[in-house]
Coordinates of N, CA and C in Angstrom, one line a residue:
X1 N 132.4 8.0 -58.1 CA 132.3 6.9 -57.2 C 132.8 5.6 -57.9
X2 N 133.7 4.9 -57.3 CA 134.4 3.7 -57.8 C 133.1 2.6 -57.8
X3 N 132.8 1.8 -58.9 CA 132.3 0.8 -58.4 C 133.4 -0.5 -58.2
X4 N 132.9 -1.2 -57.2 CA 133.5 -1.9 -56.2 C 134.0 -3.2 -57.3
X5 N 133.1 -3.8 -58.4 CA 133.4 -4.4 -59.1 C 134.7 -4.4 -60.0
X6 N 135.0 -3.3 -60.2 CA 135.8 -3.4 -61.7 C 137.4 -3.8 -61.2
X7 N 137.7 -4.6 -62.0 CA 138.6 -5.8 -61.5 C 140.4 -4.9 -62.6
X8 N 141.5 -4.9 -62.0 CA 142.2 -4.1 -62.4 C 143.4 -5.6 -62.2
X9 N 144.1 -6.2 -63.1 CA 145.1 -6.7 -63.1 C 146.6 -6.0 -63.1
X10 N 147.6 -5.7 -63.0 CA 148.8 -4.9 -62.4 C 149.8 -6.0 -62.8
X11 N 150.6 -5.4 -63.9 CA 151.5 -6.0 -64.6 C 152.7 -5.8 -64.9
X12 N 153.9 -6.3 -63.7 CA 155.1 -5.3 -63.8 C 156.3 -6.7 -63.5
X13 N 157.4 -6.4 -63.6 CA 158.1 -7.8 -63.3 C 158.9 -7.3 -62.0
X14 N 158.6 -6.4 -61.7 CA 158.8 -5.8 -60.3 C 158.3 -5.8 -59.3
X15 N 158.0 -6.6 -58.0 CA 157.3 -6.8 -57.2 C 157.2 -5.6 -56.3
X16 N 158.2 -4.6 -56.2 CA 157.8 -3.4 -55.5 C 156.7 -2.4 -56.0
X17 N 156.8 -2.4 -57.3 CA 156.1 -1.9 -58.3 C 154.9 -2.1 -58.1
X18 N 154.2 -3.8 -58.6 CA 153.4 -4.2 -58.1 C 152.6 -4.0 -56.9
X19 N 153.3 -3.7 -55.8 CA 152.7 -3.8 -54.6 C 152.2 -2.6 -54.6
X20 N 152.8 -1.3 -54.8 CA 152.5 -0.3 -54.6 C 151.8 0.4 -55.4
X21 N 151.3 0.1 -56.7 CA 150.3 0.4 -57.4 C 148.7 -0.6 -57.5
X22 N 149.1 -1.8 -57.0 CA 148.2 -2.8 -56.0 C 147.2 -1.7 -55.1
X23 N 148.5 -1.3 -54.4 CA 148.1 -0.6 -52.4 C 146.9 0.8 -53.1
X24 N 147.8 1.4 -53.9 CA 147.3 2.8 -54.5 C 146.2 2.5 -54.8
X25 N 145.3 1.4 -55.8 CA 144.5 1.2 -56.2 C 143.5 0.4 -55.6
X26 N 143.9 0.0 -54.3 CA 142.6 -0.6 -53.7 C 142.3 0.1 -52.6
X27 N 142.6 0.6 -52.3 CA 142.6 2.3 -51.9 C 141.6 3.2 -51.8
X28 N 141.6 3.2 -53.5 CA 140.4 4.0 -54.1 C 139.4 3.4 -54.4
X29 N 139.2 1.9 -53.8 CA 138.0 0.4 -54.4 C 138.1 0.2 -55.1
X30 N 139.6 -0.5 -56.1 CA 139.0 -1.2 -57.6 C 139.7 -2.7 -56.7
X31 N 138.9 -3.7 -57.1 CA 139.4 -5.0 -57.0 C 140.8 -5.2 -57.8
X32 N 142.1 -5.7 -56.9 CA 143.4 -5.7 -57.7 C 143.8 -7.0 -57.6
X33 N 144.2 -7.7 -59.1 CA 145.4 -8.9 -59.2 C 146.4 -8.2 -59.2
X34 N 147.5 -9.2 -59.5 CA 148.7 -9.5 -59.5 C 149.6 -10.1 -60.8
X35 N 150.3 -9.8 -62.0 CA 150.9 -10.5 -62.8 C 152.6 -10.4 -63.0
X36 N 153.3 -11.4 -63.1 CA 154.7 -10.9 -63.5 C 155.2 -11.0 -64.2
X37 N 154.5 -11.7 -65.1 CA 154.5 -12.5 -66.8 C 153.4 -12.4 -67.8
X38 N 154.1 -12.5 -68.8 CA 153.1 -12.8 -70.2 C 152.2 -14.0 -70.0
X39 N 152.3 -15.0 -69.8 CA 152.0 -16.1 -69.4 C 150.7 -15.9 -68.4
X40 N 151.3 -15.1 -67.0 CA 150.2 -15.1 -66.3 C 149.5 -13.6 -66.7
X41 N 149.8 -12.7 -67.2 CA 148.4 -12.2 -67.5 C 147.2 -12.7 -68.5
X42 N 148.0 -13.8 -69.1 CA 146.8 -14.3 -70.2 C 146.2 -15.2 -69.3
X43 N 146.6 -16.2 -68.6 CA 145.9 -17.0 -67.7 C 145.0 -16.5 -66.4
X44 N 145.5 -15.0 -65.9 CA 144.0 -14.1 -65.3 C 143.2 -13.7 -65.9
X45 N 143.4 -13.0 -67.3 CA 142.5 -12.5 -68.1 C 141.3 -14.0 -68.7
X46 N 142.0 -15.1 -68.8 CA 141.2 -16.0 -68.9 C 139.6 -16.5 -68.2
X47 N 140.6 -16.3 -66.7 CA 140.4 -17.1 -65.6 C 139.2 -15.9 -64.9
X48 N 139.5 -14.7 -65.3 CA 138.7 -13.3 -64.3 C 138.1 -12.3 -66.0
X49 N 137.1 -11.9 -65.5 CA 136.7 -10.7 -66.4 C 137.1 -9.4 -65.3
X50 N 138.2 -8.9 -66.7 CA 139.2 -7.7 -66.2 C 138.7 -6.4 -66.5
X51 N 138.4 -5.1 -66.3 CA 138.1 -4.4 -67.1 C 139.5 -3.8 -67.5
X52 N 140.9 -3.6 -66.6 CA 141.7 -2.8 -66.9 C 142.9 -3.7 -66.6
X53 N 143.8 -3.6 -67.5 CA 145.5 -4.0 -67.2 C 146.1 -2.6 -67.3
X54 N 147.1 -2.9 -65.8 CA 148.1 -2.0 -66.1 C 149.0 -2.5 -66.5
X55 N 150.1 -2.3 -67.6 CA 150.8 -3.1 -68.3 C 152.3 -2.8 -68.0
X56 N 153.4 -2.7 -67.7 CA 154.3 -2.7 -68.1 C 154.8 -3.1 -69.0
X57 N 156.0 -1.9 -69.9 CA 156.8 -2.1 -71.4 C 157.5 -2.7 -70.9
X58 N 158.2 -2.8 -70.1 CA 159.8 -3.8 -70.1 C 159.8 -4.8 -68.9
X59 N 159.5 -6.0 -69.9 CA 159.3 -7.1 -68.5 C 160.2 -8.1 -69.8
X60 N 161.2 -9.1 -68.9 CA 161.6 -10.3 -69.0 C 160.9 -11.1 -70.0
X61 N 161.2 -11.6 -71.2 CA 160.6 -12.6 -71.7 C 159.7 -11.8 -72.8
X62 N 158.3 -12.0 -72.7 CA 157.9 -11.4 -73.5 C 157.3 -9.6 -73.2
X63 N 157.6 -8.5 -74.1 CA 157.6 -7.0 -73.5 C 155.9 -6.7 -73.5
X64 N 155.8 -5.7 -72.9 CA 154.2 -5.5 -72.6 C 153.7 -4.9 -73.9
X65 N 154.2 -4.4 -74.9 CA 154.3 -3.9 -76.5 C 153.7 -4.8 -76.8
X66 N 154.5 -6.3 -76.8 CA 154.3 -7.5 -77.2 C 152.9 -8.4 -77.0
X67 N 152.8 -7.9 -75.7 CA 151.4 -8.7 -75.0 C 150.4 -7.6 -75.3
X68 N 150.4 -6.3 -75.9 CA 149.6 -5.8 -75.9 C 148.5 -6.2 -76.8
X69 N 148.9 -6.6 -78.0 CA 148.0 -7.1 -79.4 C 147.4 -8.3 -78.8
X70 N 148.2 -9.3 -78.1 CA 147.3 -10.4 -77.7 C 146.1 -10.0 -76.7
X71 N 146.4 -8.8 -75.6 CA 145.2 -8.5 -74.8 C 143.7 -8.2 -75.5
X72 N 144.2 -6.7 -76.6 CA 143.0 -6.4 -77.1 C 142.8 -7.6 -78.0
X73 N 143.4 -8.6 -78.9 CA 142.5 -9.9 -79.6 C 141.8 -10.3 -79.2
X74 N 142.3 -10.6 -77.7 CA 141.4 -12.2 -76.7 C 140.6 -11.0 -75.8
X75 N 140.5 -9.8 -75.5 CA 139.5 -9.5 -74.6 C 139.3 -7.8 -74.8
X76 N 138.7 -7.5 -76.1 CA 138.5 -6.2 -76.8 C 138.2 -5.3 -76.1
X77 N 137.7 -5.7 -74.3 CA 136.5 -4.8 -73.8 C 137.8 -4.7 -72.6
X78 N 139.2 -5.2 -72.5 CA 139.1 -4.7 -71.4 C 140.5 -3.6 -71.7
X79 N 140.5 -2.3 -71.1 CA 141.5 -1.4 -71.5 C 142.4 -1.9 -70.5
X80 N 143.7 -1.2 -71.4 CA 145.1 -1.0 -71.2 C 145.9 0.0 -70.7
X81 N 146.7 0.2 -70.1 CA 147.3 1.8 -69.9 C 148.7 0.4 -69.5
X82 N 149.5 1.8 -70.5 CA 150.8 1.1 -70.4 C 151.8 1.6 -69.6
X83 N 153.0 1.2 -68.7 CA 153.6 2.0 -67.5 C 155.1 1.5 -68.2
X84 N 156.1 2.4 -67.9 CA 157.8 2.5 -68.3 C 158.2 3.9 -67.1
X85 N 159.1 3.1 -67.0 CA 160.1 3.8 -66.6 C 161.0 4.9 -67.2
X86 N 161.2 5.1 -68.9 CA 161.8 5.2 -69.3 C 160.8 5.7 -70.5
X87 N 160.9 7.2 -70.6 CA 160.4 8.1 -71.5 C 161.1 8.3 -72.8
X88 N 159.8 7.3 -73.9 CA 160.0 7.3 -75.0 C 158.7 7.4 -76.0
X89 N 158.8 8.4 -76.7 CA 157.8 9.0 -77.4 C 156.8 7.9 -78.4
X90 N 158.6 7.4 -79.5 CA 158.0 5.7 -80.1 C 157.3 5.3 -79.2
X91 N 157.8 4.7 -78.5 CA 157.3 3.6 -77.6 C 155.7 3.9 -77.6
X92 N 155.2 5.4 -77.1 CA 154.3 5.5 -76.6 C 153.2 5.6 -77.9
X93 N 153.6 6.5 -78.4 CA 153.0 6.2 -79.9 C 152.4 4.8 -80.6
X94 N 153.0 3.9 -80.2 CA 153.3 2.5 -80.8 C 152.4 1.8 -80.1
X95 N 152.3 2.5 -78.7 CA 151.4 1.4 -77.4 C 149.6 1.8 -78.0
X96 N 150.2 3.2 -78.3 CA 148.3 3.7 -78.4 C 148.2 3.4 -79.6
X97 N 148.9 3.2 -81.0 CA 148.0 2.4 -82.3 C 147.6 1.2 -82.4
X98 N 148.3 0.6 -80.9 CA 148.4 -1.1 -80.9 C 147.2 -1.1 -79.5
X99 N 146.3 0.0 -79.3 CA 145.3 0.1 -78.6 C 144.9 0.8 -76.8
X100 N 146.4 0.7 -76.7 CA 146.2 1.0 -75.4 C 145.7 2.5 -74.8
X101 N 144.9 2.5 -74.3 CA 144.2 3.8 -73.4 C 144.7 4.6 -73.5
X102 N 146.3 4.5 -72.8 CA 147.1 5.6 -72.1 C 148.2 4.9 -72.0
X103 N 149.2 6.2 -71.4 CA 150.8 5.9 -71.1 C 151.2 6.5 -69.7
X104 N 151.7 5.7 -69.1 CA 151.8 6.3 -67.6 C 153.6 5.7 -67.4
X105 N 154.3 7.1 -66.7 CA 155.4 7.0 -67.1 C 155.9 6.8 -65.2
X106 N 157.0 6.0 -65.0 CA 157.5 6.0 -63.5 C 158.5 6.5 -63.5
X107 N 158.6 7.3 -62.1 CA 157.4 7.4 -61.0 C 156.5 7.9 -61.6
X108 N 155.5 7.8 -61.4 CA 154.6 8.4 -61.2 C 153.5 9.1 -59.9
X109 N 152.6 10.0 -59.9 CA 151.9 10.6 -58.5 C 151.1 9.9 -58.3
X110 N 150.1 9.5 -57.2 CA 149.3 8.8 -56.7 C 147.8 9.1 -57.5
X111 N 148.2 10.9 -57.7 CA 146.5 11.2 -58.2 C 146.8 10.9 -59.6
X112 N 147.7 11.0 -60.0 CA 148.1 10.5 -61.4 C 147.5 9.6 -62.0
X113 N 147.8 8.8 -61.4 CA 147.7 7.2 -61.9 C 146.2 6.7 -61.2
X114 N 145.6 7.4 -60.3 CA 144.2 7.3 -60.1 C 143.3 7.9 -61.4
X115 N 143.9 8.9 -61.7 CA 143.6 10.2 -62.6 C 143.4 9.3 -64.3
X116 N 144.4 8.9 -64.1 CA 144.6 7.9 -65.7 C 144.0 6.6 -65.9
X117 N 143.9 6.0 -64.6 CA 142.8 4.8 -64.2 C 141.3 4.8 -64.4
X118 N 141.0 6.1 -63.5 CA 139.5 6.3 -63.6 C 139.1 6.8 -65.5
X119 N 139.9 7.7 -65.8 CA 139.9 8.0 -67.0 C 139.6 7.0 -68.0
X120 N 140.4 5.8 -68.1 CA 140.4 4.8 -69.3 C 139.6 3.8 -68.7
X121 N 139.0 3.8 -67.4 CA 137.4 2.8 -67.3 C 136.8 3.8 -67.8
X122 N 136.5 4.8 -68.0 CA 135.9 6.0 -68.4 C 135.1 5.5 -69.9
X123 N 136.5 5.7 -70.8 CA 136.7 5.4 -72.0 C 136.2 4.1 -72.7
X124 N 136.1 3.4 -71.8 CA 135.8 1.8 -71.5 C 134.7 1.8 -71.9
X125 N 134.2 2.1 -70.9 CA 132.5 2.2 -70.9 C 132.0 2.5 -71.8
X126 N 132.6 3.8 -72.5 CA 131.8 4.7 -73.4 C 132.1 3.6 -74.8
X127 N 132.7 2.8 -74.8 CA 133.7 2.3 -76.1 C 132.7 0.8 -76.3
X128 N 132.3 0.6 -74.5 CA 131.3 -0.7 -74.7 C 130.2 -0.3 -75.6
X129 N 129.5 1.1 -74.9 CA 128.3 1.3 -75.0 C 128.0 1.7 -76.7
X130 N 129.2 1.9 -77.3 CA 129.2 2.5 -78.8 C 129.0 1.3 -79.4
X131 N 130.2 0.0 -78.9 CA 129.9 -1.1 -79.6 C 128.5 -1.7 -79.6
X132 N 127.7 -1.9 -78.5 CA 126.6 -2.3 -78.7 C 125.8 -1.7 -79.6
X133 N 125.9 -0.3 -79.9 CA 124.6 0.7 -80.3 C 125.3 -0.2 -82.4
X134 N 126.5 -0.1 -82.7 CA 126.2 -0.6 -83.6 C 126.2 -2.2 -83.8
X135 N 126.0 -2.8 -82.8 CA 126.0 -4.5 -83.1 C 124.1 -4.3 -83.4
X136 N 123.7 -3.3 -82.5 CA 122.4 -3.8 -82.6 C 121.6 -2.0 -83.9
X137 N 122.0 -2.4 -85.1 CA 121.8 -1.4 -86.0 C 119.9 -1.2 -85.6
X138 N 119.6 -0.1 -86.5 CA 118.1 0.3 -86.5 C 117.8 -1.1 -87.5
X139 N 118.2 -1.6 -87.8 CA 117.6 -2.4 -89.0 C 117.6 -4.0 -88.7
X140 N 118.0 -3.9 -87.9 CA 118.0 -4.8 -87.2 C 116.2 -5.5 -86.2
X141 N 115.3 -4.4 -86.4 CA 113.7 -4.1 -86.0 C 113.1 -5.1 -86.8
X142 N 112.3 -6.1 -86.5 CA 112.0 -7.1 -87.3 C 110.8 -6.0 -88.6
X143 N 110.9 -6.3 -89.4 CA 109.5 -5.2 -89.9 C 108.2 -5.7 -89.5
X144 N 107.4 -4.7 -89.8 CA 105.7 -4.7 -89.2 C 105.1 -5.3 -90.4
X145 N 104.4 -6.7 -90.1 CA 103.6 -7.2 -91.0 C 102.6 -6.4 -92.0
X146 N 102.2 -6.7 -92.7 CA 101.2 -5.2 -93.4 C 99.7 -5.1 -92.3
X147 N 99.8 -6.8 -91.6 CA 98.3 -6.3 -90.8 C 98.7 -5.3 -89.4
X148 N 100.0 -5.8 -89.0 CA 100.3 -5.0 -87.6 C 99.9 -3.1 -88.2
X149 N 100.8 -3.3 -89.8 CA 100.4 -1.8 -90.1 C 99.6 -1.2 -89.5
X150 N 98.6 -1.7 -90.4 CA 97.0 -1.1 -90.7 C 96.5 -1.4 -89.8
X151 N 96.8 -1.5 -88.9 CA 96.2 -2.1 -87.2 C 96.5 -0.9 -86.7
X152 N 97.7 -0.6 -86.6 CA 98.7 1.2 -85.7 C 97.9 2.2 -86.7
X153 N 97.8 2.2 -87.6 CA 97.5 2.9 -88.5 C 96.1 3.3 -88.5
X154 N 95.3 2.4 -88.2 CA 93.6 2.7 -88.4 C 93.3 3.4 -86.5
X155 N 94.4 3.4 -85.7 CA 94.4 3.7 -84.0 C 94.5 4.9 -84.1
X156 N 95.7 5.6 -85.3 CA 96.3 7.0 -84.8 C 95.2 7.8 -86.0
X157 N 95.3 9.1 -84.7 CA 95.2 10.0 -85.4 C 95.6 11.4 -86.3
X158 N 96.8 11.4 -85.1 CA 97.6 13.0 -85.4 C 99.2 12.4 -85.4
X159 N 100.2 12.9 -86.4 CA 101.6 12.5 -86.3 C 102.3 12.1 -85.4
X160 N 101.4 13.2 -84.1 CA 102.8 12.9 -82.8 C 102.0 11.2 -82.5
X161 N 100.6 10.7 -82.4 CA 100.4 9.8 -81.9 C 101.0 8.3 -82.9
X162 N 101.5 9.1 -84.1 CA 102.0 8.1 -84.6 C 103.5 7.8 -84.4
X163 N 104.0 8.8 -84.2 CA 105.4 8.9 -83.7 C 105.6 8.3 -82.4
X164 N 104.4 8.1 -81.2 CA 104.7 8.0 -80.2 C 104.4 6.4 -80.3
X165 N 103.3 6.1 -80.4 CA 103.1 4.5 -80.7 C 103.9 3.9 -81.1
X166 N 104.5 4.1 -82.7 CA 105.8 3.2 -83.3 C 106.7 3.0 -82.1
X167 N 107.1 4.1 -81.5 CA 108.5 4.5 -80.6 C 108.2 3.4 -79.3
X168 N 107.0 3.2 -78.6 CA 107.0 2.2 -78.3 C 106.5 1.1 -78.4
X169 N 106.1 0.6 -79.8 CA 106.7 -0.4 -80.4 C 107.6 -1.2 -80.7
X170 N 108.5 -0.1 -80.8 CA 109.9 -0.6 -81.4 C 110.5 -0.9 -80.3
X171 N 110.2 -0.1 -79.2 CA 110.9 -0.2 -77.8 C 112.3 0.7 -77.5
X172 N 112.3 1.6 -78.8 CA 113.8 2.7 -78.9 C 113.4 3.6 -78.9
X173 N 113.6 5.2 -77.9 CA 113.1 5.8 -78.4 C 113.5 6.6 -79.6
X174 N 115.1 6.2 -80.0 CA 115.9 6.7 -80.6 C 115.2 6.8 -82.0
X175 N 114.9 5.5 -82.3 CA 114.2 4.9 -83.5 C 112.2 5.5 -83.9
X176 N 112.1 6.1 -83.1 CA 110.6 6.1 -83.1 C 110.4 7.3 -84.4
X177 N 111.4 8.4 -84.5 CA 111.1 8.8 -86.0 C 111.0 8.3 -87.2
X178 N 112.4 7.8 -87.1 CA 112.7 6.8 -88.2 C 111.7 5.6 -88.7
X179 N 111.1 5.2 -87.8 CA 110.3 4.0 -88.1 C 108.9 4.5 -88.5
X180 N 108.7 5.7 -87.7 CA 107.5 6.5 -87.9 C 107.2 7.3 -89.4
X181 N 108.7 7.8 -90.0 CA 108.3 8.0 -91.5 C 108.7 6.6 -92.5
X182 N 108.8 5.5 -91.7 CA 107.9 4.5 -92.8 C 107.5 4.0 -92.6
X183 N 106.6 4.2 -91.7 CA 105.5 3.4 -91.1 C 104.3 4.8 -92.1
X184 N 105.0 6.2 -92.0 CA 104.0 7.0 -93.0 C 104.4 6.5 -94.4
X185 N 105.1 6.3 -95.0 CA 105.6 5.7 -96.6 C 104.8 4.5 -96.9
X186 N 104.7 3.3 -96.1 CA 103.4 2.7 -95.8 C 102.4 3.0 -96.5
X187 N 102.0 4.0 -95.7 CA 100.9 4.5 -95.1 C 100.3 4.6 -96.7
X188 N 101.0 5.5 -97.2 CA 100.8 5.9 -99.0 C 101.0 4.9 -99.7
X189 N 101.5 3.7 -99.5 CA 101.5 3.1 -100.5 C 100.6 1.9 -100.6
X190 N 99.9 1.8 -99.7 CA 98.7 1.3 -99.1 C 97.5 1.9 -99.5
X191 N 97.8 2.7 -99.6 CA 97.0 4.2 -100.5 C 95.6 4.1 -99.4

């Protein structure tokens, strides 16, 4: 299921182009802009939180190659899938080291480019959710004072209740081992 939110900007210096990958995509519920320039896709991406550009390689002025490095600088979180007319392997190669999702070649099929859309919100997501897990490291857990210790400590009585306590403690359950064997290392050296 599409959520209704995710905002897809459409980047081609072709206005047929545009319209019809516009039409395809709101279609299926993603919220669609409009860009025909370098210029204005940095001033939507400014102006709107995007999750997806579809990019076009060969536009007037500056190429969508070109604008690609500036997308992922100024807005890391929102993916890219790049669209040509004109099948070339460099090219595509060159779009995915310089970050982009995917490569979507014209014409293209309707389920295609649905297919390649849903996919790289997909990827999106999963790419947000990795970033947070390491912005917010396990060590990042303020430590337990020595009284909070011996406070948890003098309550439990059997490992799993110590395992389970810390875990919601800490408020992770990811973390509730981890904290639990030193919250036991403590434990010993508290004697």
């Amino acid at each position: 299921m599409v959520n209704q939110k995710e905002r897809i900007l459409i980047v081609d210096d072709e206005p047929a182009t545009r319209k019809l990958i516009t039409r395809i995509l709101s279609e299926e519920g993603y919220q669609c802009e409009e860009a025909d320039s370098a210029v204005q896709v940095l001033d939507r991406l400014r102006s709107n939180k995007t999750e997806l550009v579809i990019l076009d390689i060969r536009m007037p002025g500056k190429s969508g190659i070109e604008l690609l490095p500036e997308i992922k600088a100024g807005h890391p979180d929102t993916a890219v899938i790049m669209v040509t007319a004109v099948v070339e392997i460099p090219s595509a190669v060159q779009c995915m080291k310089l970050g982009a999702e995917d490569y979507i070649c014209k014409p293209f099929k309707v389920d295609e480019l649905a297919l390649t859309v849903e996919s790289a919100l997909h990827k999106r997501k999963l790419q947000i959710k990795a970033n947070r897990k390491q912005q917010c490291p396990e060590d990042a857990i303020p430590p337990m004072t020595k009284d909070k210790v011996l406070a948890c400590l003098n309550s439990i009585e059997t490992p799993l209740e110590l395992k389970n306590a810390i875990t919601i403690y800490a408020g992770k359950p990811v973390l509730g081992i981890r904290i639990a064997q030193g919250v036991l290392t403590e434990r010993e050296n508290l004697g």
